[in-house]
Amino acid sequence: MRTDATYAEVIPLIRLPRSLGIFDYSVPTSLVHDLAPGVLVTIPFRGRRVAGVVLKLKKEASYAPDKLESVVAQRTDAPLISPTLLQTYVALATEYCVSPALLLRTILPDIPKRVLPFRVETSYAPRGITVPRMLVGKITEGLSASLAAHDVLLHIDDARIFYALINRLALEAYKTGRHLRILSSRRGDAITIAHFLNQYGLPAARVLPTDSASHYLGLWRALDRGEVPVVVGTRAALFLPLPSESTVMLLDEDSDDWKQGDINPRYDARTLLPRLLEEKSHRILVSQSIRPELASARAAGTLRYVDIRTHDPAEVTILNMRDHVRSGAKNTLSDALVEALKGSERALLFTHRKGKGSVLLCRDCQFLFRCALCEVPLGVHRTFLRCSACTERVPLPLTCPSCKGSRLASIGTGTERVEDELSKLFPGTPILRVDSENRMTDIALGERMGARGIVVGTQTLLAQFGSASREPFLFDLIAIIDADTALHRSDFRSHEKLARILTQLGHLAARAHAPLLIQTAFPDLSLWKIPRGNDDPYLVEELRERESLHYPPSWRLIKIIIQNKDRATLEGSAHEVKNGLIAAVRAHPEVEVIGPYSAVPPKVRGRYHELILVRFPPKLYAEIKPHVCALPDDVIVDLDTLDILR
């Protein structure tokens, strides 16, 4: 695109508040015929020189021309980002209530001083995969659905089917020129999948958050030229250029890791992906458990569902803990579970929490040990207390600082407490703990366990062994110790999170032909049918309850976060924000503005947090968004939040 425009709208590639982001610059005579939308330039900005991307060229400035600074230099010969995609990103910035500068800074690669050439593999020598005959039908069914030009959800529980599918899809990408992108929420899985494809003669470019700027930029340009048939990566690979005809496979669709909820822009890759795909592209969603949002889409006919599970459902036994509690027993493990463990050689016990207990309490004065910085109750470990928010550690105290008493008790169940109980019950049996404080590979786990042992793990272990893209570690007994812990949290997604855990444990049990034991005081819940292969009752109940309580997917949520070091100032600001929102949406009485209420934890790293929840029917989003995005720059906006508590 050549033009004689003398002014350019430029987006600086730096983190800016949402009220800033697009600036006018004059174009020097030497660059008048070379600049185009999407080209990277060097611009002066607040006393320093920064990179920026040209959004638009024009003949008239929006401000007084004599006050405009000039573009310093052109950094790329051709547009790094297409004008169409650039406009999409600007629209997304508005949708997420962030500055276009911040969004593009997140997406575009740094421009290094030296750009190394990116090696593009164009030749391929596919090797065949041997699979059992009994899986061929399922693989064929999954491949047929994946190659159709329609969004599809694949319900998979066998790694052999998964790898056979991606092998065939990669081969199709090389044969037909239709780009294949495989996205994983976990770095380790992305590395494994890329290695697998390369090993079987189908070269795949790999994208990780730790990649150098030179590698990322080289791959960006190669993709823009349509030279890379297959890309495997983490969430960062989502923003690399997508050819007009692409197939994007998103693994572990039910994982919360697809949502960036800790820093801006707070996007969800699952909902963002359809916005980035062109008309001739489609999605393949791979999951073990079905989220309520997907169940709703499946019922509406907008998402094709293909069940290619191969294993018979697990044998599930419910252990009613009411009888255990009535008997006065204080131990975590029921008698029935202990008896089952006696006949087991390799057992997995799942618990929701790590550590010795949830909190440390003084039995004399009820003093609760909290973090001095965050006011969060400190988690109990064997030799120390640890803050879950800022990771601050303090030595395990001997006395209460309030009453000087020594009757301190850890309340709740954690991996270390279960480990201690098991060590007393089964002396001489290897007891292994796997949580975020104590990770180990499957090889190390097998070596340390030997022929007999018990593993106590949290979701860290499920993240390692519970994915359909991984070969299972075989146990002959699996049990959930504290299934009810997740039921009573003040979180509208608590049942959904437990459903995912039940699905993963059920699949582990089914693949190993092992029984699954569930300790619960509520034996009649429909949730317990999930590992038996029947999630319909739970999904029907969950969707009905969410609709009645005005939660997604039938309603939308926006979480607003106000923070300050001074609590009194914070409370005043939070009420001011709430009152402003109520006045702005008064014409829509169905919009609910809830709060302000304290986050959990209320204080993190010295700053207090207050939350406001805006709840509304999806049809009103266009009416609500301008008022939310007009909030002060220091107020954080989280569209379609997954966590209403923090």
XYZ file of C-alpha atoms in Angstrom:
646
model
C 0.000 0.000 0.000
C 1.562 3.285 -1.111
C 0.177 6.637 -0.058
C 1.116 10.269 0.243
C -0.486 10.566 3.679
C 1.461 12.820 6.003
C 0.069 11.585 9.330
C -0.157 8.177 10.965
C -2.109 6.731 13.856
C 0.395 4.622 15.798
C -0.075 2.209 18.707
C 3.011 2.154 20.984
C 4.066 -1.373 21.962
C 4.194 -0.664 25.686
C 1.822 -1.308 28.566
C -0.519 1.685 28.810
C -3.770 2.297 30.730
C -6.992 1.732 28.793
C -7.635 5.469 28.323
C -4.473 5.670 26.205
C -3.292 3.636 23.257
C -3.539 5.353 19.845
C -1.506 8.474 19.027
C -1.049 10.717 15.994
C 2.436 11.193 14.534
C 3.638 13.103 11.520
C 5.264 11.060 8.756
C 8.638 12.360 7.501
C 9.029 12.889 3.773
C 11.484 9.982 3.528
C 8.815 7.523 4.728
C 5.690 8.908 3.053
C 5.657 6.261 0.308
C 6.773 3.309 2.464
C 4.555 3.182 5.539
C 1.431 1.019 5.622
C -0.942 -0.284 8.314
C 0.726 -3.100 10.240
C 4.285 -1.846 9.685
C 6.429 -1.498 12.802
C 8.083 1.871 13.403
C 10.204 3.643 15.994
C 8.494 6.601 17.663
C 9.356 9.083 20.421
C 7.157 8.568 23.460
C 7.474 10.371 26.796
C 11.155 11.118 26.428
C 12.263 7.765 25.013
C 12.111 5.850 21.768
C 9.808 2.824 21.580
C 8.424 0.461 18.974
C 4.963 1.060 17.596
C 2.660 -0.363 14.938
C 0.983 1.807 12.317
C -2.787 1.502 12.606
C -3.896 3.985 9.975
C -2.505 6.556 7.536
C -4.335 9.824 6.924
C -3.966 13.241 5.369
C -5.320 15.223 8.313
C -4.263 15.053 11.951
C -6.701 14.804 14.847
C -4.648 17.358 16.789
C -2.705 20.512 15.999
C 0.021 19.416 13.515
C 2.661 21.673 15.052
C 2.338 19.766 18.354
C 2.855 16.321 16.830
C 6.113 14.433 17.027
C 7.439 12.572 14.019
C 7.972 8.886 13.271
C 11.711 8.264 13.707
C 12.278 5.146 11.603
C 10.642 2.203 9.878
C 11.480 -1.113 11.589
C 9.919 -3.648 9.197
C 9.824 -3.406 5.412
C 6.389 -5.015 5.156
C 3.399 -5.162 7.523
C 4.081 -7.560 10.390
C 0.363 -7.876 11.026
C -2.378 -7.689 8.404
C -4.689 -4.648 8.482
C -7.738 -6.903 8.967
C -6.224 -8.718 11.938
C -4.963 -5.429 13.334
C -8.508 -4.056 13.377
C -9.660 -7.288 15.062
C -7.095 -6.808 17.818
C -8.159 -3.190 18.362
C -11.771 -4.366 18.680
C -10.691 -7.057 21.164
C -8.894 -4.441 23.256
C -12.157 -2.526 23.501
C -14.014 -5.715 24.413
C -11.565 -6.585 27.204
C -11.500 -2.953 28.414
C -7.743 -2.606 27.962
C -5.576 -0.313 25.889
C -4.804 -1.428 22.304
C -1.185 -0.765 23.244
C -1.329 -3.310 26.067
C -3.039 -5.948 23.918
C -0.576 -5.587 21.041
C 2.351 -5.591 23.459
C 1.082 -8.959 24.664
C 0.666 -10.333 21.146
C 3.465 -8.983 18.976
C 7.021 -10.273 19.355
C 9.867 -8.080 20.483
C 12.009 -6.916 17.582
C 15.555 -8.061 18.394
C 18.607 -6.278 17.037
C 19.596 -9.453 15.203
C 16.962 -11.685 13.638
C 18.186 -15.204 12.949
C 16.673 -16.955 9.914
C 13.884 -19.356 10.839
C 14.416 -22.818 9.422
C 11.241 -23.983 7.704
C 10.774 -27.737 7.282
C 8.893 -28.362 4.040
C 9.763 -32.012 3.479
C 8.150 -34.842 5.391
C 8.581 -38.603 5.604
C 5.657 -39.956 7.618
C 6.028 -43.156 9.569
C 3.053 -45.346 10.297
C 1.638 -45.827 13.791
C 0.662 -49.264 14.971
C -2.577 -49.296 16.971
C -4.723 -52.182 18.217
C -7.395 -53.276 15.753
C -10.130 -52.544 18.295
C -9.248 -48.803 18.192
C -9.367 -48.394 14.409
C -13.105 -47.670 14.322
C -12.857 -44.944 16.972
C -9.834 -43.377 15.264
C -11.649 -43.344 11.917
C -14.725 -41.759 13.505
C -12.643 -39.077 15.214
C -10.639 -38.342 12.067
C -13.748 -38.039 9.907
C -15.271 -35.532 12.350
C -11.986 -33.613 12.644
C -11.562 -33.214 8.886
C -15.115 -31.935 8.384
C -15.399 -28.155 8.140
C -17.331 -27.821 11.396
C -16.413 -27.164 15.014
C -16.247 -30.459 16.888
C -15.794 -31.657 20.463
C -13.934 -34.959 20.777
C -14.515 -36.886 23.990
C -11.295 -38.922 24.324
C -9.986 -41.153 27.102
C -7.143 -43.024 25.375
C -3.729 -41.542 24.520
C -3.290 -44.012 21.647
C -6.340 -42.600 19.872
C -5.168 -39.049 20.501
C -1.707 -39.594 19.017
C -3.079 -41.503 16.032
C -5.418 -38.570 15.344
C -2.786 -35.840 15.482
C -0.497 -37.958 13.318
C -3.158 -38.196 10.596
C -4.140 -34.525 10.935
C -0.511 -33.437 10.582
C -0.153 -35.643 7.511
C -3.261 -34.005 6.004
C -1.758 -30.575 6.716
C 1.349 -31.471 4.725
C -0.618 -33.059 1.884
C -3.332 -30.420 1.452
C -1.637 -27.245 2.694
C -4.350 -26.706 5.316
C -2.554 -25.364 8.383
C -2.767 -27.356 11.631
C -2.215 -25.724 14.998
C -2.263 -27.765 18.200
C -2.622 -25.753 21.411
C -1.971 -27.195 24.856
C -2.516 -25.497 28.203
C 0.599 -27.231 29.557
C 4.158 -26.640 28.391
C 5.216 -30.246 28.958
C 2.439 -31.629 26.757
C 3.315 -29.201 23.947
C 6.934 -30.379 24.040
C 5.880 -34.044 24.031
C 3.468 -33.628 21.100
C 5.969 -31.685 18.980
C 8.624 -34.319 19.691
C 6.192 -37.097 18.735
C 5.324 -35.521 15.377
C 8.966 -34.853 14.543
C 9.849 -38.407 15.535
C 7.224 -39.744 13.117
C 8.486 -37.703 10.185
C 6.012 -34.797 10.393
C 8.038 -31.697 11.410
C 6.172 -29.355 13.756
C 7.287 -25.885 14.804
C 7.144 -25.477 18.577
C 6.051 -22.340 20.447
C 6.753 -21.905 24.162
C 6.664 -18.846 26.469
C 10.436 -19.179 26.922
C 11.232 -18.875 23.196
C 13.641 -16.137 22.151
C 12.294 -13.034 20.429
C 14.290 -13.947 17.322
C 12.695 -17.411 17.113
C 9.201 -16.020 17.692
C 9.601 -13.271 15.086
C 11.076 -15.675 12.536
C 8.170 -18.086 13.017
C 5.695 -15.182 12.856
C 7.032 -14.129 9.451
C 7.188 -17.703 8.140
C 3.548 -18.253 9.134
C 2.574 -14.973 7.515
C 4.053 -16.331 4.277
C 2.177 -19.623 4.717
C 5.346 -21.688 4.994
C 4.702 -23.656 8.215
C 2.182 -26.531 7.924
C 2.100 -27.566 11.611
C 2.591 -25.585 14.834
C 2.401 -26.971 18.372
C 2.451 -24.610 21.328
C 1.000 -23.213 24.506
C -1.447 -20.328 24.841
C 1.167 -17.989 23.300
C 0.800 -19.763 19.931
C -2.816 -18.599 19.684
C -1.788 -15.129 18.494
C 0.629 -16.174 15.763
C -0.777 -15.519 12.259
C -3.373 -18.085 11.192
C -3.681 -18.890 7.473
C -7.145 -18.436 5.987
C -7.692 -22.215 5.968
C -6.665 -23.588 9.345
C -7.598 -26.341 11.748
C -6.947 -25.470 15.379
C -6.962 -28.255 17.965
C -7.348 -27.140 21.575
C -6.389 -29.808 24.119
C -7.886 -30.196 27.596
C -10.634 -27.724 26.768
C -11.952 -28.035 30.319
C -8.738 -26.655 31.864
C -8.931 -23.276 33.626
C -5.409 -22.550 32.373
C -6.928 -21.256 29.131
C -8.128 -18.206 31.039
C -5.544 -15.520 31.791
C -7.013 -14.287 35.038
C -4.048 -12.782 36.851
C -2.839 -10.002 34.515
C -4.323 -7.869 31.736
C -5.568 -8.580 29.149
C -7.764 -11.123 30.975
C -8.783 -13.165 27.975
C -10.011 -16.740 27.675
C -8.374 -18.567 24.762
C -11.467 -20.754 24.347
C -13.778 -17.834 23.622
C -11.125 -15.773 21.837
C -10.228 -18.489 19.328
C -13.444 -18.245 17.224
C -12.825 -14.504 16.842
C -9.395 -15.142 15.312
C -10.450 -17.875 12.890
C -11.525 -17.006 9.368
C -14.605 -18.427 7.667
C -12.835 -21.459 6.151
C -11.248 -22.534 9.450
C -12.623 -24.639 12.290
C -11.879 -25.838 15.822
C -11.273 -29.284 17.256
C -11.836 -29.284 21.012
C -10.410 -32.242 22.919
C -11.639 -32.915 26.437
C -12.302 -35.605 29.007
C -15.039 -33.731 30.874
C -17.814 -31.591 29.407
C -18.147 -28.056 30.752
C -21.680 -26.663 31.158
C -20.896 -24.078 28.449
C -20.088 -26.862 25.983
C -23.141 -28.854 27.025
C -25.237 -25.785 26.221
C -23.527 -25.352 22.818
C -23.983 -29.055 22.088
C -27.702 -28.831 22.875
C -28.042 -25.756 20.648
C -26.438 -27.600 17.722
C -23.535 -25.147 17.314
C -20.956 -27.751 18.309
C -20.766 -31.297 17.010
C -20.086 -33.855 19.731
C -18.222 -37.102 19.018
C -17.738 -39.651 21.791
C -14.713 -41.821 20.980
C -14.064 -43.142 24.459
C -12.996 -46.766 24.525
C -12.827 -47.831 28.166
C -15.738 -49.180 30.171
C -16.714 -46.873 33.053
C -14.935 -47.333 36.348
C -16.381 -49.453 39.122
C -17.400 -46.818 41.690
C -18.055 -47.445 45.383
C -19.491 -44.707 47.613
C -18.196 -44.742 51.200
C -20.748 -42.960 53.398
C -18.730 -40.879 55.871
C -21.755 -40.052 58.045
C -21.426 -43.432 59.731
C -17.698 -42.822 60.167
C -18.332 -39.454 61.849
C -21.123 -40.827 64.080
C -18.754 -43.476 65.392
C -16.543 -40.694 66.783
C -13.559 -41.603 64.601
C -11.091 -38.746 64.121
C -8.908 -40.242 61.409
C -9.279 -39.164 57.784
C -9.535 -42.640 56.282
C -12.682 -44.709 56.772
C -12.434 -48.330 57.900
C -13.672 -49.485 54.485
C -10.923 -47.553 52.715
C -8.254 -48.907 55.060
C -9.442 -52.454 54.371
C -9.345 -51.814 50.630
C -5.794 -50.480 50.915
C -4.692 -53.665 52.668
C -5.511 -55.648 49.537
C -3.947 -53.136 47.151
C -0.440 -53.078 45.730
C -0.436 -49.682 44.009
C -2.985 -47.171 45.301
C -3.688 -43.512 44.583
C -5.397 -41.370 47.233
C -6.582 -37.953 46.078
C -7.038 -34.990 48.413
C -7.811 -31.365 47.542
C -5.196 -29.740 49.749
C -1.483 -30.007 50.300
C 0.282 -29.651 53.629
C -0.424 -30.899 57.128
C -3.766 -29.133 57.430
C -5.717 -26.173 56.132
C -5.113 -23.735 59.012
C -3.463 -23.517 62.447
C -5.779 -22.623 65.337
C -5.223 -22.031 69.042
C -7.667 -24.244 70.968
C -7.575 -21.925 73.997
C -8.360 -18.509 72.468
C -9.336 -19.462 68.878
C -6.507 -17.339 67.438
C -6.048 -18.063 63.721
C -2.542 -17.730 62.301
C -2.569 -15.375 59.296
C -0.031 -13.901 56.875
C 1.184 -10.486 58.034
C 1.195 -9.155 54.455
C -1.960 -10.725 53.025
C -4.118 -11.549 56.074
C -4.618 -14.999 54.538
C -4.847 -17.979 56.932
C -1.479 -19.710 56.757
C -1.377 -23.269 55.458
C 0.165 -25.817 57.810
C 3.174 -27.914 56.805
C 5.373 -30.163 58.935
C 7.972 -27.552 59.896
C 6.548 -24.247 58.702
C 3.452 -22.184 57.903
C 3.031 -20.918 54.334
C 0.910 -18.199 52.737
C -0.879 -19.420 49.613
C -1.069 -15.877 48.208
C 2.493 -14.536 48.532
C 4.308 -17.830 49.422
C 5.799 -16.257 52.575
C 7.021 -18.901 55.053
C 7.336 -18.707 58.828
C 8.634 -21.405 61.209
C 5.998 -23.577 62.832
C 5.230 -21.820 66.166
C 5.241 -23.582 69.523
C 2.925 -21.156 71.317
C 0.039 -18.825 70.514
C 1.144 -15.157 70.155
C -2.205 -14.022 71.578
C -2.637 -16.057 74.792
C 0.797 -17.763 74.979
C -0.963 -21.138 75.142
C 0.572 -24.228 73.606
C -2.588 -26.073 72.487
C -2.226 -25.435 68.751
C -4.126 -27.617 66.287
C -4.024 -27.938 62.514
C -7.560 -28.039 61.125
C -8.420 -29.713 57.834
C -6.951 -32.454 55.694
C -3.836 -32.146 53.557
C -1.417 -34.466 51.799
C 1.062 -34.443 54.683
C -1.605 -35.386 57.233
C -2.800 -38.275 55.059
C 0.819 -39.324 54.547
C 1.354 -39.432 58.326
C -1.810 -41.511 58.893
C -0.799 -43.982 56.204
C 2.717 -44.327 57.608
C 1.229 -45.445 60.934
C -1.286 -47.807 59.327
C 1.121 -49.351 56.812
C 4.655 -49.304 58.244
C 7.218 -50.422 55.704
C 5.040 -49.539 52.694
C 6.396 -46.689 50.519
C 4.134 -43.637 50.929
C 4.761 -41.039 48.220
C 3.377 -37.503 48.224
C 2.829 -35.577 44.971
C 1.709 -31.949 45.231
C 2.987 -28.529 44.171
C 5.627 -28.709 46.913
C 6.796 -32.192 45.939
C 6.610 -32.980 42.211
C 8.067 -36.054 40.524
C 8.032 -37.616 37.077
C 6.212 -40.849 36.317
C 9.594 -42.591 36.007
C 10.706 -41.368 39.439
C 7.313 -42.301 40.874
C 7.586 -45.847 39.552
C 11.154 -46.277 40.792
C 10.387 -45.037 44.304
C 7.150 -46.987 44.597
C 8.463 -50.306 43.335
C 6.051 -53.233 43.298
C 3.960 -51.899 46.177
C 3.163 -48.431 47.479
C 0.611 -45.677 48.060
C 0.596 -42.280 46.353
C -1.103 -39.299 48.009
C -1.685 -36.502 45.521
C -3.505 -33.281 44.724
C -4.481 -31.745 41.375
C -0.761 -31.452 40.643
C -0.762 -35.211 40.146
C -3.887 -35.092 37.977
C -2.308 -32.422 35.788
C 0.564 -34.836 35.261
C -1.305 -38.107 34.707
C -4.941 -37.152 34.098
C -4.738 -35.852 30.515
C -6.011 -37.920 27.590
C -2.772 -37.072 25.758
C -0.696 -38.990 28.328
C -0.253 -42.668 28.939
C -1.732 -43.541 32.350
C 0.264 -44.583 35.386
C -1.444 -47.819 36.405
C -2.916 -48.078 39.911
C -5.035 -50.961 41.193
C -7.008 -48.749 43.608
C -8.006 -45.076 43.403
C -9.832 -43.157 46.129
C -11.002 -39.606 46.828
C -10.510 -38.870 50.499
C -12.302 -35.530 50.871
C -14.767 -35.347 47.982
C -17.084 -33.012 49.918
C -14.437 -30.300 50.390
C -15.205 -28.800 46.976
C -18.983 -28.872 47.429
C -19.382 -26.067 49.928
C -17.151 -23.349 48.509
C -18.728 -19.977 47.715
C -18.012 -20.442 44.027
C -20.646 -21.018 41.354
C -18.179 -23.331 39.569
C -17.397 -25.548 42.574
C -19.445 -28.474 41.222
C -17.909 -28.035 37.768
C -14.398 -28.228 39.222
C -15.271 -31.341 41.196
C -16.843 -32.861 38.069
C -13.541 -32.437 36.243
C -11.629 -34.127 39.062
C -14.128 -36.991 39.133
C -13.818 -37.401 35.367
C -10.024 -37.512 35.480
C -9.945 -39.980 38.366
C -12.672 -42.050 36.724
C -10.657 -42.254 33.507
C -7.510 -43.220 35.426
C -9.469 -45.972 37.154
C -11.146 -47.142 33.932
C -7.887 -47.312 31.991
C -6.272 -49.337 34.787
C -9.412 -51.461 35.449
C -9.162 -50.304 39.073
C -12.013 -49.561 41.509
C -12.728 -45.941 42.437
C -13.749 -45.244 46.052
C -15.376 -41.935 47.016
C -15.599 -40.826 50.649
C -18.600 -38.499 51.051
C -21.301 -37.545 53.511
C -23.729 -36.895 50.616
C -23.999 -40.248 48.812
C -27.048 -39.363 46.688
C -25.556 -36.523 44.600
C -25.720 -36.844 40.811
C -22.040 -35.875 40.673
C -21.023 -39.367 41.751
C -22.509 -40.775 38.528
C -19.863 -38.983 36.444
C -17.027 -41.516 36.865
C -19.575 -44.211 35.999
C -19.753 -42.629 32.537
C -23.039 -40.756 33.020
C -22.606 -36.991 33.257
C -26.024 -36.045 31.822
C -27.879 -35.850 35.197
C -25.195 -33.541 36.607
C -25.147 -31.310 33.500
C -28.949 -30.992 33.427
C -29.050 -30.039 37.127
C -26.073 -27.682 36.821
C -27.457 -25.801 33.817
C -30.887 -25.502 35.435
C -29.432 -24.190 38.702
C -27.104 -21.721 36.994
C -29.928 -20.319 34.913
C -32.111 -19.839 37.992
C -29.238 -18.118 39.843
C -28.215 -15.986 36.829
C -24.790 -17.508 36.208
C -23.062 -18.526 32.944
C -23.656 -19.825 30.378
C -27.181 -18.353 30.330
C -25.933 -15.079 31.864
C -22.617 -13.230 31.603
C -20.378 -11.931 34.372
C -17.957 -9.041 34.639
C -15.777 -8.851 37.731
C -14.456 -5.438 38.720
C -11.424 -5.257 41.016
C -10.603 -2.160 43.064
C -7.396 -2.173 45.120
C -5.635 0.143 47.538
C -3.158 -0.039 50.409
C -5.578 1.841 52.668
C -8.770 -0.045 53.524
C -10.893 3.040 54.264
C -9.922 4.692 50.974
C -10.612 1.438 49.160
C -14.105 1.070 50.600
C -14.976 4.616 49.560
C -13.681 4.070 46.024
C -15.513 0.747 45.700
C -18.868 2.254 46.684
C -18.273 5.149 44.305
C -17.680 2.697 41.443
C -20.786 0.704 42.361
C -23.034 3.768 42.581
C -21.754 4.981 39.210
C -22.510 1.635 37.593
C -25.998 1.440 39.095
C -26.782 4.904 37.741
C -25.376 4.004 34.302
C -27.468 0.841 33.871
C -30.662 2.135 35.462
C -32.483 1.769 32.128
C -31.918 -2.000 32.308
C -33.434 -3.292 35.564
C -32.399 -6.893 34.805
C -28.723 -5.946 35.198
C -27.470 -6.888 38.672
C -24.629 -4.992 40.352
C -23.457 -7.033 43.349
C -21.055 -5.836 46.009
C -18.659 -4.425 46.827
C -17.347 -7.391 48.815
C -13.893 -8.368 50.015
C -11.824 -10.673 47.856
C -10.598 -14.000 49.202
C -7.988 -13.314 50.448
C -8.867 -9.654 51.159
C -5.246 -8.500 51.145
C -2.417 -9.639 48.875
C 1.135 -8.280 49.017
C 0.105 -5.304 51.094
C -2.900 -4.236 48.989
C -6.569 -4.693 49.921
C -8.973 -5.863 47.210
C -12.708 -5.172 46.867
C -14.805 -6.821 44.159
C -17.974 -5.845 42.306
C -19.856 -8.351 40.163
C -21.979 -7.214 37.218
C -24.427 -9.898 36.092
C -26.560 -9.512 32.958
C -28.234 -11.346 30.036
C -25.872 -11.717 27.037
C -28.119 -9.570 24.828
C -27.282 -6.515 26.972
C -23.506 -6.794 26.623
C -23.267 -3.973 24.062
C -25.163 -1.693 26.465
C -23.069 -2.602 29.510
C -19.568 -2.577 28.012
C -19.132 1.207 27.451
C -19.973 1.963 31.081
C -17.573 -0.666 32.401
C -14.746 0.398 30.093
C -15.215 4.020 31.186
C -14.152 3.178 34.753
C -10.905 4.749 36.064
C -7.684 3.271 34.699
C -6.659 1.775 38.042
C -9.857 -0.320 38.193
C -9.370 -3.829 36.758
C -12.078 -5.327 34.536
C -12.322 -9.117 34.117
C -14.811 -10.070 31.393
C -16.417 -13.515 31.765
C -14.519 -14.158 34.964
C -14.063 -17.725 36.173
C -13.380 -16.745 39.780
C -15.784 -14.444 41.617
C -13.888 -14.645 44.911
C -10.414 -13.267 44.162
